[in-house]
Coordinates of C-alpha atoms in Angstrom, one line a residue:
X29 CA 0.0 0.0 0.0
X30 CA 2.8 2.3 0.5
X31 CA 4.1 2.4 -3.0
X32 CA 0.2 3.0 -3.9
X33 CA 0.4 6.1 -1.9
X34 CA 4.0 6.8 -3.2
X35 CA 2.4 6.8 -6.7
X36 CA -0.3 9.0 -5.9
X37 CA 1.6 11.6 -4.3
X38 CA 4.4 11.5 -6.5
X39 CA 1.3 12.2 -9.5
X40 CA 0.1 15.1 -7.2
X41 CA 3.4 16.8 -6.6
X42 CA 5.1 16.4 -9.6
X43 CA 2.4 18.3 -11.5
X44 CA 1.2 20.8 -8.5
X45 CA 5.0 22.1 -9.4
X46 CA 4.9 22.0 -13.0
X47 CA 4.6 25.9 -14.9
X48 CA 1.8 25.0 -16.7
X49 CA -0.5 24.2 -13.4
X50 CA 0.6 27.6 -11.7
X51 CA 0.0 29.7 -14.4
X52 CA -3.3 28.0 -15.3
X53 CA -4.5 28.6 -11.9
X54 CA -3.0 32.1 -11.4
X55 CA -4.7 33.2 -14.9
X56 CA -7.9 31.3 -14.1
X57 CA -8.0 32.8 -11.0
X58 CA -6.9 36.7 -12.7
X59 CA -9.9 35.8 -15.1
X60 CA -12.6 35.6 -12.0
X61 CA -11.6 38.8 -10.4
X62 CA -11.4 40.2 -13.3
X63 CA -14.9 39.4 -14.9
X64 CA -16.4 40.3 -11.1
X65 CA -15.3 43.5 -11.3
X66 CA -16.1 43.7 -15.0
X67 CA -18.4 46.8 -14.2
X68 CA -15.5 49.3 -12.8
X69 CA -13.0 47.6 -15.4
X70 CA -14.9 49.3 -18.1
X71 CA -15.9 52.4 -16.4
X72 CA -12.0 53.2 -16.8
X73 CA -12.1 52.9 -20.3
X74 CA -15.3 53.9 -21.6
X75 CA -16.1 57.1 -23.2
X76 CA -19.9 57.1 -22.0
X77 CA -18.5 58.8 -18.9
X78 CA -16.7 61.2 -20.4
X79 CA -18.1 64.2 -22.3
X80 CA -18.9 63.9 -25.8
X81 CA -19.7 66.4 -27.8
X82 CA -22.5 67.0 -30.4
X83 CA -23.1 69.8 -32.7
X84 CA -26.8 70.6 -33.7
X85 CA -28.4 72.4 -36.5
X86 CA -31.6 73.5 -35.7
X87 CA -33.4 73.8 -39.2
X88 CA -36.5 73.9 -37.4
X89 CA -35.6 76.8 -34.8
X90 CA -38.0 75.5 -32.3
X91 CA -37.1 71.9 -31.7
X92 CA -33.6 72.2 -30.2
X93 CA -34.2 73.5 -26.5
X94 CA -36.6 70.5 -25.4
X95 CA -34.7 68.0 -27.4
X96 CA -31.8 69.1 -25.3
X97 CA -34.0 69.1 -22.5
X98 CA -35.1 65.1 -23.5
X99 CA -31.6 64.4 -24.6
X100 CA -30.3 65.4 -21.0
X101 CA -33.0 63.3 -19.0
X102 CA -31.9 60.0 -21.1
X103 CA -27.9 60.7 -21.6
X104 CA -25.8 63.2 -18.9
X105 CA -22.5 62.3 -20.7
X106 CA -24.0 64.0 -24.1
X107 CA -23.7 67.6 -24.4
X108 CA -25.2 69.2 -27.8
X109 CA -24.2 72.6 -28.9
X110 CA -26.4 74.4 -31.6
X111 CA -24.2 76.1 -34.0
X112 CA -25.0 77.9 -37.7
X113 CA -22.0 76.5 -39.4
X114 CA -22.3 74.6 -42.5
X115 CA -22.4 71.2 -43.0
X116 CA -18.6 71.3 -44.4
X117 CA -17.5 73.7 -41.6
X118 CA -18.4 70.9 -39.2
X119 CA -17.6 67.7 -41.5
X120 CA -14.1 69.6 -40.7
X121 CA -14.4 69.7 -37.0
X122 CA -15.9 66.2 -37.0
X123 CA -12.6 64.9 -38.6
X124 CA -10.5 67.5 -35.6
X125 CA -12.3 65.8 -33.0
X126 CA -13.7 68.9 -31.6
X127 CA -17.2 67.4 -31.9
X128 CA -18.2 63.4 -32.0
X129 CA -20.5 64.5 -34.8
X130 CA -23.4 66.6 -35.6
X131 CA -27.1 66.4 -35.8
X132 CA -29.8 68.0 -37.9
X133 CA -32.5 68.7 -36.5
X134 CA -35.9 68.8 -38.9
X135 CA -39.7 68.0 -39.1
X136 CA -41.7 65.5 -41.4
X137 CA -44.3 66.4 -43.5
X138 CA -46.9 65.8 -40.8
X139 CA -44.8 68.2 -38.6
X140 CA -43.4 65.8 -36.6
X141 CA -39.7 66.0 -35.3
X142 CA -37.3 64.1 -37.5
X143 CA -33.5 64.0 -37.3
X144 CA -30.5 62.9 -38.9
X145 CA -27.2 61.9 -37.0
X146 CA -23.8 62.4 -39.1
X147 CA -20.4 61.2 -37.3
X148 CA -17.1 59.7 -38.8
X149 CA -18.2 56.6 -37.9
X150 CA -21.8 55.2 -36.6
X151 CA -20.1 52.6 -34.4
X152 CA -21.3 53.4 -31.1
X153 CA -25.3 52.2 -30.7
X154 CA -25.4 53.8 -27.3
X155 CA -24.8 57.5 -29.1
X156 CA -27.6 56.8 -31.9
X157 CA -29.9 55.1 -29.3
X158 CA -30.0 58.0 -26.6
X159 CA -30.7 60.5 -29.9
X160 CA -33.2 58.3 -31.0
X161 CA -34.5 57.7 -27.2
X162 CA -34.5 61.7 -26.7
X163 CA -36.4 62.7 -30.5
X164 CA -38.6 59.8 -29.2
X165 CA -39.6 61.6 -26.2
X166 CA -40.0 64.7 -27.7
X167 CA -42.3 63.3 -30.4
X168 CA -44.5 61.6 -27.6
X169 CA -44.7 65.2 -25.9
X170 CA -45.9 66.8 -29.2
X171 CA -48.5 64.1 -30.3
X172 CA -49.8 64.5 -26.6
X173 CA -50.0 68.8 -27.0
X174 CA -52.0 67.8 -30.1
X175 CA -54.4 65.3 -28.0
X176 CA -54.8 68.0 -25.5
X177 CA -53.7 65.5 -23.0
X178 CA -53.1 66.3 -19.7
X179 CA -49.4 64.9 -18.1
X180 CA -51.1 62.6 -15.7
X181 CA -52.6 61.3 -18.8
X182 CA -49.0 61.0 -20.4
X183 CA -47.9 59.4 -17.5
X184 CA -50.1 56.2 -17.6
X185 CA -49.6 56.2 -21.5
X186 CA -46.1 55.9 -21.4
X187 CA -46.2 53.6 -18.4
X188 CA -45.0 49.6 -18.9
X189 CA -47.6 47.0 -18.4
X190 CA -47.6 45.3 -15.1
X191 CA -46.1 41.6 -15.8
X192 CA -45.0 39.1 -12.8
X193 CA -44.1 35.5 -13.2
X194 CA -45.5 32.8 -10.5
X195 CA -44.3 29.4 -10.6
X196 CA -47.0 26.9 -9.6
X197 CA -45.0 24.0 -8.8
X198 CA -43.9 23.1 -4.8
X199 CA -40.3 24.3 -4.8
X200 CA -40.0 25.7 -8.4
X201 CA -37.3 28.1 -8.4
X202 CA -38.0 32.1 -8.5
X203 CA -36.9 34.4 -11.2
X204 CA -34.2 35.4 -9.0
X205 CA -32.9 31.9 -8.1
X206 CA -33.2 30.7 -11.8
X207 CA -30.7 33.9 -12.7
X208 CA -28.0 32.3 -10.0
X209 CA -28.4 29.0 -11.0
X210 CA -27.9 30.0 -14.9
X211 CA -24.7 31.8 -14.0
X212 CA -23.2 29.0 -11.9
X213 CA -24.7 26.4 -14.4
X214 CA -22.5 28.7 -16.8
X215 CA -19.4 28.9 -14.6
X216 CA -19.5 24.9 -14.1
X217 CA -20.4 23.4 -17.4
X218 CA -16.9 25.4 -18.4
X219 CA -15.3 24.3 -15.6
X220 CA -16.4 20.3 -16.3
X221 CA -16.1 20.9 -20.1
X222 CA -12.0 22.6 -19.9
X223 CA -10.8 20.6 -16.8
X224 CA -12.1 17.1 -17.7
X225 CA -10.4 17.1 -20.9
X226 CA -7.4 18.4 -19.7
X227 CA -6.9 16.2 -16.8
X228 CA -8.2 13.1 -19.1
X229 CA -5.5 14.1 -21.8
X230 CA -2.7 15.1 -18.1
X231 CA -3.4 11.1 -17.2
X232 CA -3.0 9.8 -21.2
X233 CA 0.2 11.6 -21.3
X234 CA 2.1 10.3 -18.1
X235 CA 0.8 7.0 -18.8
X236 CA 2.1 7.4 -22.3
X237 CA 5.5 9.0 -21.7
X238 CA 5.8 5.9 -18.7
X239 CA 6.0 3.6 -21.5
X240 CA 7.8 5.4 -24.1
X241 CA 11.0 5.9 -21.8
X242 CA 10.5 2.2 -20.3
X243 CA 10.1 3.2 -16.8
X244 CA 6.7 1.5 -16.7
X245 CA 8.7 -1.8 -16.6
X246 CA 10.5 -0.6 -13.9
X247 CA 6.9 0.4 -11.9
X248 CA 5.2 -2.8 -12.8
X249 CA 7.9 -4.9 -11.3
X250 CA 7.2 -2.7 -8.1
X251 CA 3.6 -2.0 -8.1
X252 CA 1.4 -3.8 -9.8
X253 CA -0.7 -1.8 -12.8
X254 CA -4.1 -1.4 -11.2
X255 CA -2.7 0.3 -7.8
X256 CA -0.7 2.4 -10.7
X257 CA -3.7 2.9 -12.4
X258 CA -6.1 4.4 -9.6
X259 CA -2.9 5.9 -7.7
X260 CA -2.6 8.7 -11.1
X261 CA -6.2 9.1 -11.3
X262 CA -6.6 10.0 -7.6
X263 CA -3.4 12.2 -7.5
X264 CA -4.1 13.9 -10.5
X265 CA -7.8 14.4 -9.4
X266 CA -6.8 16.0 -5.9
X267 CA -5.1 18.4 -8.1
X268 CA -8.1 18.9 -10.0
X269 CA -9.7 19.4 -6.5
X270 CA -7.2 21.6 -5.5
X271 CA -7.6 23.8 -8.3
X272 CA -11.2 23.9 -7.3
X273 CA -10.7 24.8 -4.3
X274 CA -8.3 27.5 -5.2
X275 CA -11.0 29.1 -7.6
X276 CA -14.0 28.9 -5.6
X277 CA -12.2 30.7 -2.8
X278 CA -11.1 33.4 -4.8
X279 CA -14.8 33.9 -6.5
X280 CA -15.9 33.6 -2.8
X281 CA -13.9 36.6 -1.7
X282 CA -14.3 38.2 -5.2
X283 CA -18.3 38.1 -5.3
X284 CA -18.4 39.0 -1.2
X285 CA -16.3 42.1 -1.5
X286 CA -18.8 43.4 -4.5
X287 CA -21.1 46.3 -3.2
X288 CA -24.9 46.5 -3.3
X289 CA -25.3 48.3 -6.3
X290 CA -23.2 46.3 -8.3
X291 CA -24.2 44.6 -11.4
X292 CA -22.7 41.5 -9.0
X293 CA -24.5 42.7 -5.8
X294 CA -27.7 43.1 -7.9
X295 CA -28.0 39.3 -9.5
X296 CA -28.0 38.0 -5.6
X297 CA -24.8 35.7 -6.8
X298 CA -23.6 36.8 -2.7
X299 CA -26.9 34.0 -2.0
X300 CA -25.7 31.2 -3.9
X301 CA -27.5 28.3 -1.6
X302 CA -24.8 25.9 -0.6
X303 CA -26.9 22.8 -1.9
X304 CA -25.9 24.1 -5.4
X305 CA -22.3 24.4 -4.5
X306 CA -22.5 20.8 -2.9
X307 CA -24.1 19.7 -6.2
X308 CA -21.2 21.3 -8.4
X309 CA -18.2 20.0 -6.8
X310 CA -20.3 16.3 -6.8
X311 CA -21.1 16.0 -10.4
X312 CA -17.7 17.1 -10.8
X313 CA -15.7 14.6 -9.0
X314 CA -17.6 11.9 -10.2
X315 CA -17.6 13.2 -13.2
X316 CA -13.6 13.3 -14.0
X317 CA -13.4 10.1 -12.2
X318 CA -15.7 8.4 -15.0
X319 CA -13.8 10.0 -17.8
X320 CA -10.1 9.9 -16.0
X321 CA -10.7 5.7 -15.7
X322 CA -11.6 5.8 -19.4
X323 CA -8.4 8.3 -20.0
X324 CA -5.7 6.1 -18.2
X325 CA -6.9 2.5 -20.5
X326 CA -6.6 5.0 -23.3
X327 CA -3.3 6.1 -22.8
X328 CA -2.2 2.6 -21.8
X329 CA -3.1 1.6 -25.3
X330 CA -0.1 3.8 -26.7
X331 CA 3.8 4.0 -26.4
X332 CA 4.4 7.3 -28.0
X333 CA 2.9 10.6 -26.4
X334 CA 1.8 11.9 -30.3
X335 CA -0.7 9.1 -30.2
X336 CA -2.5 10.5 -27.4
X337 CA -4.6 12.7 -28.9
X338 CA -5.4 10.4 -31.8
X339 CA -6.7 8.3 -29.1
X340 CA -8.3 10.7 -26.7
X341 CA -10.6 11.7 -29.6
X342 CA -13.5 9.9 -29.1
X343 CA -13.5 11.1 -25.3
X344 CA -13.1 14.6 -26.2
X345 CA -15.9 13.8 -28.7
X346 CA -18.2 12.8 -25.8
X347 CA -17.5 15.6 -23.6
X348 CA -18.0 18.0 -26.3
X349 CA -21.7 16.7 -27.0
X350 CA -22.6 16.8 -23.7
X351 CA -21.2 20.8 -23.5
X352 CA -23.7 21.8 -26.3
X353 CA -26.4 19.6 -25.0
X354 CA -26.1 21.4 -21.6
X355 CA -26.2 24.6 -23.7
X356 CA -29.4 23.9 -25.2
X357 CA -31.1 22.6 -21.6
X358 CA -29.8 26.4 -20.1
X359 CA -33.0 27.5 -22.4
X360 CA -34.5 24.5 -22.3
X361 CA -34.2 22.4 -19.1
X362 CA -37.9 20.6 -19.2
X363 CA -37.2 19.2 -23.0
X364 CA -37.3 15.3 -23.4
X365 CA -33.9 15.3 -24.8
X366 CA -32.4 17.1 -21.6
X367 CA -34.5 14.6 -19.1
X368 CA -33.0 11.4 -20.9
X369 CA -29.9 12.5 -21.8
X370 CA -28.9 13.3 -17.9
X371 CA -29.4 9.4 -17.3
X372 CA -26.6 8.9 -20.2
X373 CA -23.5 9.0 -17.7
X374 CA -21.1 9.9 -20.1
X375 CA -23.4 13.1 -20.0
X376 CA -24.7 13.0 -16.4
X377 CA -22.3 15.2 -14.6
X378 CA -23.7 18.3 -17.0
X379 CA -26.8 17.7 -17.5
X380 CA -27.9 16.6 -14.4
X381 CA -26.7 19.9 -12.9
X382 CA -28.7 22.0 -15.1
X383 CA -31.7 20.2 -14.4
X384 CA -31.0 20.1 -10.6
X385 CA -30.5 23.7 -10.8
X386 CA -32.6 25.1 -13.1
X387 CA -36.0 22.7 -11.9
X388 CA -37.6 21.4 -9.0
X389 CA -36.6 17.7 -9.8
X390 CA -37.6 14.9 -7.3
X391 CA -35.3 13.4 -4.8
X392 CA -35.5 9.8 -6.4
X393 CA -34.6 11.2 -10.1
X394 CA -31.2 12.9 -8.4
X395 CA -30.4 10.0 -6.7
X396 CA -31.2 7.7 -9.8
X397 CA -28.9 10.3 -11.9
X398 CA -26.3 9.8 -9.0
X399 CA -26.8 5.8 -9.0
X400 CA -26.3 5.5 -12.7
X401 CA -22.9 7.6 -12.5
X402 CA -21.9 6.0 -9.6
X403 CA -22.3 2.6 -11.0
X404 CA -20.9 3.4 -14.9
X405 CA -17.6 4.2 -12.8
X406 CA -17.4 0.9 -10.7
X407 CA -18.1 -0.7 -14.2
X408 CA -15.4 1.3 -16.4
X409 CA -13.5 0.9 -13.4
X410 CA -12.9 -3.0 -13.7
X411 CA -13.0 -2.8 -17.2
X412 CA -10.2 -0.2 -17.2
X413 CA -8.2 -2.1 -15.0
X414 CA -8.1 -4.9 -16.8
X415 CA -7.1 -3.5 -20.3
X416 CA -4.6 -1.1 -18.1
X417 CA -2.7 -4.2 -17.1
X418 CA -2.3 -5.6 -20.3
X419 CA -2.4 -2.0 -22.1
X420 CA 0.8 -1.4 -20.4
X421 CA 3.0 -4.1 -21.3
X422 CA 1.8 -3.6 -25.3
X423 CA 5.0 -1.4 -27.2
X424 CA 4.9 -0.6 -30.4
X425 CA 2.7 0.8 -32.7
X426 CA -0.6 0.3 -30.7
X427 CA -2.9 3.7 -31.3
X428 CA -6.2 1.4 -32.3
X429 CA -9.4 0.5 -30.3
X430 CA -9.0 -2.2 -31.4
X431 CA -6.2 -3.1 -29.2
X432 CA -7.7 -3.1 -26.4
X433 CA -9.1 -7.1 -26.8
X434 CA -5.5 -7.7 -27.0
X435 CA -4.7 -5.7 -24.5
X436 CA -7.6 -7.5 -22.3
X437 CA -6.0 -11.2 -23.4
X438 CA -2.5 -9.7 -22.2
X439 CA -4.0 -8.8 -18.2
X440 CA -5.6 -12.5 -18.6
X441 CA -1.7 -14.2 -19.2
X442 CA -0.2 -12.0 -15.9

């Protein structure tokens, strides 16, 4: 048992020190603080809080005091200047930069206000939407003068339409909840989807490069292949764990440091119920131990580490369909395809989540989920096992499927 545990923290270590596991989790880690605080990252940079400026023709020579009056309810960062300069005096000023552009300012033929917005470029949506917000406003007023209505009459005109959403099944999720638990569904079907694959392909490789430089025959005479086998995946899936860990403490601290009024503070991600964390770091575990056990009889079919990937292909395959199926069941979580596909356990530790997450599931569907991943482990387990033991005495050219029979006749003879 000792040399099991040797294995296992000798898999942990070796790659906790390694370059490319510190700066993933460093940059990971960079990327969460970075898109909490996404809100004041872009108030440094953009020009919506600065003053832009806007030159106006007035053709009309009425319309341009209570459009700026409009314009300043709907946009504070836009200041409009009425000027009697040509069109080609301020095309030239334009191209200067001593105005963003220029607006000219005009009624229809039902004497309606009308406008027309010139810049270098028409880029920016949030310029052109406040203008068209502000002539909007304006137009409403003068249709209403017209109408003879009174403001209390304009008020209840332009006022939305009362809508509220009511769930009517025992424990369906609220509006509010279903907004967490689409963001963290988010956060972990990237999580599942980037780290599986790259631990899977982390196990292929040492298994691979083992072999190539002939110290597995040096291990096997020590330890025998199975205790090798689950020794990598448990080493190399603490350091998945660690990672894990690493992240969700920084997005702890991150998202509890985030004030009220934040677009953070606002979502109610500070509320995140624990049973959802619970869930998330569950599916996950089992989840890279079904496709790790798969990952290490893969990479014991092959000698040289180029033939990893050729082999690893189906598995990525499999994660990959169960990403875009969890994509679809974000928008979707009640569709037929979702509810049997979360019993498929190559596609349970997705899946599943989003329906936990996003519906009021029964107990005896999670635990069925949970049973069928549970058991499709055990099973792949013994299965991997045995083509481990005899994938790892096969040299050569051996990057086929098709191997593994021989590889399963191989474990039979030792």
């Amino acid at each position: 048992m000792n040399n099991f545990w040797m294995i296992l923290s000798q898999s942990y270590i070796n790659k906790f020190k390694t370059k490319a596991f510190i700066v993933t989790t460093l940059l990971v880690a960079v990327v969460i603080i970075a898109a909490a605080n996404m809100e004041q990252i872009f108030s440094y940079f953009d020009d919506d809080n600065k003053e832009t400026k806007i030159a106006v023709i007035d053709k009309t020579g009425t319309m341009y005091e209570p459009f700026k009056e409009q314009l300043a309810a709907v946009a504070d960062h836009l200041t409009v200047i009425q000027t009697d300069q040509t069109e080609n005096q301020l095309k030239k000023e334009v191209g200067e930069g001593t105005y963003k552009g220029y607006l000219l300012l005009e009624r229809t033929g039902d004497g309606l206000p009308a406008a027309t917005y010139k810049a270098e470029n028409i880029a920016n949506s949030q310029i052109t939407s406040s203008i068209r917000q502000a002539l909007q406003s304006l137009k409403t007023m003068e249709v209403a003068g017209r109408l003879q209505l009174t403001s209390e009459q304009i008020q209840l005109w332009n006022a939305p339409a009362s809508f509220d959403t009511i769930a009517l099944a025992k424990g369906a999720k609220s509006e509010e909840e279903l907004i967490q638990a689409q963001i963290l569904v988010y956060a972990l079907l990237f999580f599942i989807y980037f780290s599986v694959i790259m631990y899977a392909n982390m196990i292929a490789s040492e298994v691979a490069i083992e072999k190539s430089s002939r110290v597995m025959e040096i291990l096997i005479s020590s330890v025998s292949p199975v205790k090798q086998m689950f020794a990598k995946i448990l080493g190399i899936g603490l350091l998945g764990l660690t990672q894990l860990v690493i992240w969700f403490a920084v997005a702890y601290i991150t998202i509890s440091n985030q004030p009220e009024g934040s677009l953070i503070g606002s979502l109610g991600l500070k509320s995140i119920s624990v049973s959802m964390i619970m869930y998330a770091v569950l599916l996950f575990i089992l989840g890279y131990f079904l496709y790790a056990t798969i990952a290490a009889l893969l990479g014991s079919l092959v000698s040289r580490l180029e033939d990893v990937q050729q082999m690893m292909t189906p598995l990525t395959l499999l994660i990959m369909v169960g990403f875009f199926i969890s994509m679809y069941g974000l928008s979707n979580p009640e569709s037929p395809l979702i509810t049997v596909t979360s019993y498929v356990p190559f596609f349970t530790p997705m899946i599943l989540f989003v329906r936990i997450s996003l519906l009021s599931i029964p107990v005896w569907e999670v635990a069925l989920g949970f049973g069928i991943l549970i058991a499709a482990i055990l099973v792949f387990g013994v299965i991997g096992a045995r083509i481990y033991k005899g994938g790892v005495l096969m040299y050569g050219k051996s990057n086929s499927l098709k191997d593994m029979k021989k590889a399963i006749e191989l474990s039979r003879d030792n």
